[in-house]
Tab-separated table of C-alpha atoms and ligand atoms in Angstrom:
chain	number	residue	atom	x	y	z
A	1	UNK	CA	14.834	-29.581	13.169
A	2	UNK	CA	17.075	-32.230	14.850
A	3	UNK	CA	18.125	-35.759	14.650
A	4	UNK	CA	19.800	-37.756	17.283
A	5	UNK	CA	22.083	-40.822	15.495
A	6	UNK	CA	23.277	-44.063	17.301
A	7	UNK	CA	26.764	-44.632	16.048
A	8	UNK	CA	26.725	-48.370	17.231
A	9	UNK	CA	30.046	-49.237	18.356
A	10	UNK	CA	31.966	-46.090	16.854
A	11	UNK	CA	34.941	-47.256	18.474
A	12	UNK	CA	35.500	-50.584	18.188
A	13	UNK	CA	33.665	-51.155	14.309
A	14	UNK	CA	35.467	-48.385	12.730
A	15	UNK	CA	38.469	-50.295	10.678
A	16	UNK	CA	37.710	-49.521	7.264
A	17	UNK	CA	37.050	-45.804	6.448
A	18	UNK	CA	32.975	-46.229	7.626
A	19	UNK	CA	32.897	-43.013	9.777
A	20	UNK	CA	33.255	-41.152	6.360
A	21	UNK	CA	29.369	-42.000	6.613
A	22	UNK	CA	28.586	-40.130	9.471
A	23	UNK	CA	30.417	-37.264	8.250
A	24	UNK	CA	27.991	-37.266	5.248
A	25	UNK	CA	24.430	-37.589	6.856
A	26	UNK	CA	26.099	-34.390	9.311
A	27	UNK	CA	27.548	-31.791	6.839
A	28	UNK	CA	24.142	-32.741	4.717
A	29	UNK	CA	21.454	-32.249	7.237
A	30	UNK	CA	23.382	-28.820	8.734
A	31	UNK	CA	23.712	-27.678	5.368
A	32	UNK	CA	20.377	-27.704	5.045
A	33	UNK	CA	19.446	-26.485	8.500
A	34	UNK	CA	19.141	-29.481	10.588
A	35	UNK	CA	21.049	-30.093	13.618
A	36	UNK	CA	22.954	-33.856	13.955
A	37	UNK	CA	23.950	-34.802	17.421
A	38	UNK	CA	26.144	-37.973	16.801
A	39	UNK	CA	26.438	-40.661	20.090
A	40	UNK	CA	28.827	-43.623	19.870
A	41	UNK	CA	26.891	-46.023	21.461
A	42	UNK	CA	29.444	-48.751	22.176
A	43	UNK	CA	29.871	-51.772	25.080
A	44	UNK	CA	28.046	-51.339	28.143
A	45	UNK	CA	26.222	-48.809	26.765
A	46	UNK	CA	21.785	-48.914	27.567
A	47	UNK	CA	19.572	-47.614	24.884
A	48	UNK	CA	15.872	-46.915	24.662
A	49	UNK	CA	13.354	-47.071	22.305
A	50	UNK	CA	12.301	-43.701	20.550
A	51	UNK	CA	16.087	-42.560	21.734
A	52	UNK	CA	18.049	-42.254	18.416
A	53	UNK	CA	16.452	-41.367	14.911
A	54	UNK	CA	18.847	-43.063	12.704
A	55	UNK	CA	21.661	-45.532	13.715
A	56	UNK	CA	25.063	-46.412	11.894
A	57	UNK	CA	27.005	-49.795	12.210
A	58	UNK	CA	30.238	-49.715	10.599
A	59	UNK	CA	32.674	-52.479	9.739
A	60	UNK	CA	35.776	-54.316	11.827
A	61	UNK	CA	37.727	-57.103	12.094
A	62	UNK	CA	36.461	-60.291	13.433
A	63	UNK	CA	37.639	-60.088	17.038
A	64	UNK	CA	35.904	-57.100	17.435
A	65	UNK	CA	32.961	-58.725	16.373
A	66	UNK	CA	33.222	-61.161	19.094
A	67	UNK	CA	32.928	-58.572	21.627
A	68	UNK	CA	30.202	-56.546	20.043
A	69	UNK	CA	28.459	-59.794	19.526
A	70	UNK	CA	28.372	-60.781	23.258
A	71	UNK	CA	27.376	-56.943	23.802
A	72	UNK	CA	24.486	-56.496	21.419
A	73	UNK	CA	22.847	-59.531	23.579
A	74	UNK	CA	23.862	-58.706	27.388
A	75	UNK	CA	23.236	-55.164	26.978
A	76	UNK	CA	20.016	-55.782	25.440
A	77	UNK	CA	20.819	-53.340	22.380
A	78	UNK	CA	19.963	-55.784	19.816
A	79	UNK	CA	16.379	-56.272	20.759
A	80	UNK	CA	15.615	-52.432	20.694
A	81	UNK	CA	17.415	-52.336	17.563
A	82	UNK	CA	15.160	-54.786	15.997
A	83	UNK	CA	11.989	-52.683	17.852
A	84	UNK	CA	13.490	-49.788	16.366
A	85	UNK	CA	13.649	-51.032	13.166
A	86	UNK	CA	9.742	-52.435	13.294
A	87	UNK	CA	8.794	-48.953	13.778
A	88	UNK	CA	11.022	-47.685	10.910
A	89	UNK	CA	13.947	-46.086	12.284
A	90	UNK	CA	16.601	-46.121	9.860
A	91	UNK	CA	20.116	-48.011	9.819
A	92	UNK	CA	22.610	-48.060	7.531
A	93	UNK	CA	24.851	-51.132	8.516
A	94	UNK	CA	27.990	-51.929	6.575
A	95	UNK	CA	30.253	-55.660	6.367
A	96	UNK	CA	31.162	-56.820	9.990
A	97	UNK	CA	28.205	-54.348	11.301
A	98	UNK	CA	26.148	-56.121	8.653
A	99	UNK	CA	26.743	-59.478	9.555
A	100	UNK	CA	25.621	-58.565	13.220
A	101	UNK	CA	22.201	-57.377	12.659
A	102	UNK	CA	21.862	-60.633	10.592
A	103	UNK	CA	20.791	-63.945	12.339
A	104	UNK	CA	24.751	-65.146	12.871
A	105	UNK	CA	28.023	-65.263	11.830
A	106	UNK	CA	30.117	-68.255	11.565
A	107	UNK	CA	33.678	-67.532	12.482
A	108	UNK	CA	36.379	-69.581	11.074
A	109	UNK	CA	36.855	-70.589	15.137
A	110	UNK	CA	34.294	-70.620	17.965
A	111	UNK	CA	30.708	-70.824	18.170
A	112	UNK	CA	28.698	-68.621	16.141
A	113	UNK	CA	27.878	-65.260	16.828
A	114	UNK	CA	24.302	-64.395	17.759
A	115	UNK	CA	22.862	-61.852	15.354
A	116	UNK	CA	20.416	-59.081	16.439
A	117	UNK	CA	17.778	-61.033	13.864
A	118	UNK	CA	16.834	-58.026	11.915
A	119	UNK	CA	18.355	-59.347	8.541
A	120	UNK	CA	16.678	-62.527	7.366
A	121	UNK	CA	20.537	-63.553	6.494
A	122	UNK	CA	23.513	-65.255	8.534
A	123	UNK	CA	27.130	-65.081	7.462
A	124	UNK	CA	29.502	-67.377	7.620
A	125	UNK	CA	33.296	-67.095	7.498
A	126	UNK	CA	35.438	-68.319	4.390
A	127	UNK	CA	38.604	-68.321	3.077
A	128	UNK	CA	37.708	-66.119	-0.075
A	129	UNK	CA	39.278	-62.703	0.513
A	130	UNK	CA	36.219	-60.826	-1.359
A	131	UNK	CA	37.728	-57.447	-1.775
A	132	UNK	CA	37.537	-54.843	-4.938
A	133	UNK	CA	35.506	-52.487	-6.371
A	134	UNK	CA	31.390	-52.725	-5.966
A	135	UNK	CA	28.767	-51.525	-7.984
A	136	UNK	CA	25.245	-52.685	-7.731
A	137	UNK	CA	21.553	-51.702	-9.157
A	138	UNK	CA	18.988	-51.159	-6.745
A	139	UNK	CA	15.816	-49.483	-5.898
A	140	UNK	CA	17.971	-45.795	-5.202
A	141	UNK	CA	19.661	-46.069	-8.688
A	142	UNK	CA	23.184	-47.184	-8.789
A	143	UNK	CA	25.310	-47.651	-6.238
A	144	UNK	CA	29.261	-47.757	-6.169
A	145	UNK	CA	31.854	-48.491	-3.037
A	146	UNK	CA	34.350	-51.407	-2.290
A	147	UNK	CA	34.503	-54.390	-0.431
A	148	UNK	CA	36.790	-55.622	1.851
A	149	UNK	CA	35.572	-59.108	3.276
A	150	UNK	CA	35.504	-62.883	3.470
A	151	UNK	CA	32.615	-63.589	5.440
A	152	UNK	CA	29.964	-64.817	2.647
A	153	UNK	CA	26.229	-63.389	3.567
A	154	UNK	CA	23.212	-65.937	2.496
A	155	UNK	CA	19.825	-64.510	2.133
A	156	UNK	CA	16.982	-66.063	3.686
A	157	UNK	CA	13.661	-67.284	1.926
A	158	UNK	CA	11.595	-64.030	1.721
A	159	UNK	CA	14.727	-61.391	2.282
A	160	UNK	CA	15.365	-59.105	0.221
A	161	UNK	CA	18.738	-57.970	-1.271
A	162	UNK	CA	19.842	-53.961	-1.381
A	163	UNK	CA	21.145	-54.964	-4.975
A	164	UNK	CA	22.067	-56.915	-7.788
A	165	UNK	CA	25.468	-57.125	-8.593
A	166	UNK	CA	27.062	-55.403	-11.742
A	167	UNK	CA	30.689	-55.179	-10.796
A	168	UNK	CA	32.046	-56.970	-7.633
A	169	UNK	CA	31.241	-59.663	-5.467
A	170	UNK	CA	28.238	-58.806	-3.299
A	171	UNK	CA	26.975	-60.816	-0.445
A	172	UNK	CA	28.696	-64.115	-1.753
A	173	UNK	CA	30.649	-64.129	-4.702
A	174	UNK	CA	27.915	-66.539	-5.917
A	175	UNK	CA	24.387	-65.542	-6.168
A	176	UNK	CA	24.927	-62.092	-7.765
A	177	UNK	CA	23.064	-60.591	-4.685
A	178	UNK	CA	24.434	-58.073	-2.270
A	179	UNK	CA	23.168	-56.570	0.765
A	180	UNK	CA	19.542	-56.834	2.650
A	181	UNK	CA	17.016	-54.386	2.870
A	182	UNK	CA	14.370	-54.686	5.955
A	183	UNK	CA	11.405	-52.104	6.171
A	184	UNK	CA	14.123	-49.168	6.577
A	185	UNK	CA	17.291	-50.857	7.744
A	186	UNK	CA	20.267	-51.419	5.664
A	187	UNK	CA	22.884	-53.531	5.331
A	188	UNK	CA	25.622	-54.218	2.751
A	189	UNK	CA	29.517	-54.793	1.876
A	190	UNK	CA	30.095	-51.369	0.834
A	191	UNK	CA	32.769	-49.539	2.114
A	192	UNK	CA	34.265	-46.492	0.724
A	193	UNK	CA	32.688	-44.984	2.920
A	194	UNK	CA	29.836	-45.517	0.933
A	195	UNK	CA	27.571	-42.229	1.099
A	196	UNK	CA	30.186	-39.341	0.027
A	197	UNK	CA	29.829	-41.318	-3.415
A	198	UNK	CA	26.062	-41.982	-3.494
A	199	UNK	CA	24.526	-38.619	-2.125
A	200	UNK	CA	20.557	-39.780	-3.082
A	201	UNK	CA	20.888	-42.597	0.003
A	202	UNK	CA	22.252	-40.444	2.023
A	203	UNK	CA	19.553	-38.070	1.777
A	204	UNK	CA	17.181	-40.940	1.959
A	205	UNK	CA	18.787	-42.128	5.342
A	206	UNK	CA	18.312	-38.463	6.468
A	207	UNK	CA	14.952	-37.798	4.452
A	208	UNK	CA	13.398	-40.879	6.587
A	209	UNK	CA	14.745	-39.750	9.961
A	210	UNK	CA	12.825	-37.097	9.744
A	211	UNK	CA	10.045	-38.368	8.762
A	212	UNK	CA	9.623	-41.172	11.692
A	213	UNK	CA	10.790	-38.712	14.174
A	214	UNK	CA	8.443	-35.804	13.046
A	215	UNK	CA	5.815	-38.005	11.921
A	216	UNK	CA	5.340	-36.492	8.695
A	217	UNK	CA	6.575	-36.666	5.079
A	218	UNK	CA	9.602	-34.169	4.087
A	219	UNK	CA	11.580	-33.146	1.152
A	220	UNK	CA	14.802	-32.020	1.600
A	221	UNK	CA	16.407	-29.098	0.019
A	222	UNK	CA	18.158	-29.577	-3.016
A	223	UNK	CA	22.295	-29.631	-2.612
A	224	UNK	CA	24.585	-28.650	-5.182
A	225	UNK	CA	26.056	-32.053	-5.767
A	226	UNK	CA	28.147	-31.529	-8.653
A	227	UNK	CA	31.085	-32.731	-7.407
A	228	UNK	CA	29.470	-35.493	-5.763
A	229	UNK	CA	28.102	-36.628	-8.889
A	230	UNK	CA	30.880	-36.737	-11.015
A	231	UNK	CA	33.076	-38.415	-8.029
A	232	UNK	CA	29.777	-41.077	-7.954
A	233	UNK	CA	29.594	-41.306	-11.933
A	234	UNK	CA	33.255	-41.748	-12.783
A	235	UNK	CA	33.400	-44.490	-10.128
A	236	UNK	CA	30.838	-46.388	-11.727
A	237	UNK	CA	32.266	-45.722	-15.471
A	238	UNK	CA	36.224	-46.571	-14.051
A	239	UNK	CA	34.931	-49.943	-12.419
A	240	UNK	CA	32.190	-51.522	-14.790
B	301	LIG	N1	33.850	-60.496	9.492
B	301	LIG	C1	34.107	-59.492	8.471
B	301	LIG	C2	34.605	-60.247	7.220
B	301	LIG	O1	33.769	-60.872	6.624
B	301	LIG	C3	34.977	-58.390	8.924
B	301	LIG	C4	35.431	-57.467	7.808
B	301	LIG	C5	34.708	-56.144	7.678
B	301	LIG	O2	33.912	-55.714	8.533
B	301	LIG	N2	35.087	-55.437	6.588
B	301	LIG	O3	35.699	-60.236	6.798
């Protein structure tokens, strides 16, 4: 089996340690047989629908953001993003990435920046540096990575967060929520890189790629994710 991922903006969104997340969902799937072919898929770039089976939008700093913000609308990107996502292609989207696939984001300067609409959320710029450790609860059990923002996330009537907030500051630093989950599509503040430390999302990302591209439900091989675990659990005991 193979899976094609969108690396959206792999070179421009890639300031805090996010690629680590890619490098996951690869050695995971070829360890268990599947081929990965990774694209960055950056400014200027076309896609098409059915194209990739899983994308990845990592975080940056907030000029970057400008540019990927004028992108995602000229190029056209964000509205096969959000057809992708209808049809249940997965995304895991982390902090500045995030905040694009949201409705806006509110720099401290400027107009906003157009969102690709697939988060019922917009973000808007503070002066709260929200930075730490992060560990939430959510429907894949625990999760544990670190945050590095001050854009504050709201949640729109109807959205639904990734998480609650146990240690951290989440979406806000207010509401105790963090993250949005939409049909398949993830987003959330948690940098790390996130997956290395929380192995059953990984294979959840990778478990549901194959599933919309192959049209059929599979269960993946069990890894031995020892190490993984421990790394995951001590985390979570060292932070809360
Ligand atoms: N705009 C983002 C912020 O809220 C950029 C930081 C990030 O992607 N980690 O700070």
């Amino acid at each position: 089996m193979k899976l094609i991922v969108g690396h959206l903006y792999g070179d421009c969104m890639n300031t805090y340690g996010d690629n680590g997340n890619i490098l996951t969902l690869k050695k995971r799937a070829e360890w268990r047989g599947i081929s990965m072919v990774v694209k960055n898929v950056s400014l200027g770039d076309k896609i098409k629908p059915g194209e990739f089976d899983l994308f990845f939008f990592g975080g940056g700093q907030d000029e970057s953001q400008i540019s990927v913000a004028r992108d995602l609308e000229s190029s056209g990107k964000g509205k096969i993003l959000k057809i992708e996502v209808e049809r249940g292609v997965p995304v895991l989207s982390i902090c500045g990435g995030y905040q694009l696939l949201g409705d806006y984001y509110q720099p401290h300067q400027g107009p906003k920046l157009p969102g690709a609409g697939i988060f019922p959320a917009f973000t808007k710029a503070s002066f709260d540096r929200m930075i730490g450790n992060l560990v939430i609860s959510t429907q894949f059990g625990d999760l544990v990575g670190f945050e590095n923002h001050s854009g504050k996330t709201y949640l729109k009537k109807g959205a639904l967060p990734l998480g609650t907030v146990s240690v951290g500051f989440g979406n806000n630093g207010e509401d105790k929520l963090e993250g949005c989950i939409y049909k398949n599509a993830i987003g959330c503040y948690m940098h790390g890189s996130l997956l290395p430390k929380n192995t059953h999302l990984a294979d959840w990302l990778l478990k549901t790629a194959l599933d919309i591209r192959y049209k059929k439900d599979h269960s993946l091989d069990p890894l031995d994710d020892e190490l993984e675990t421990k790394a995951h659990q001590t985390a979570i005991d060292l932070f809360s």
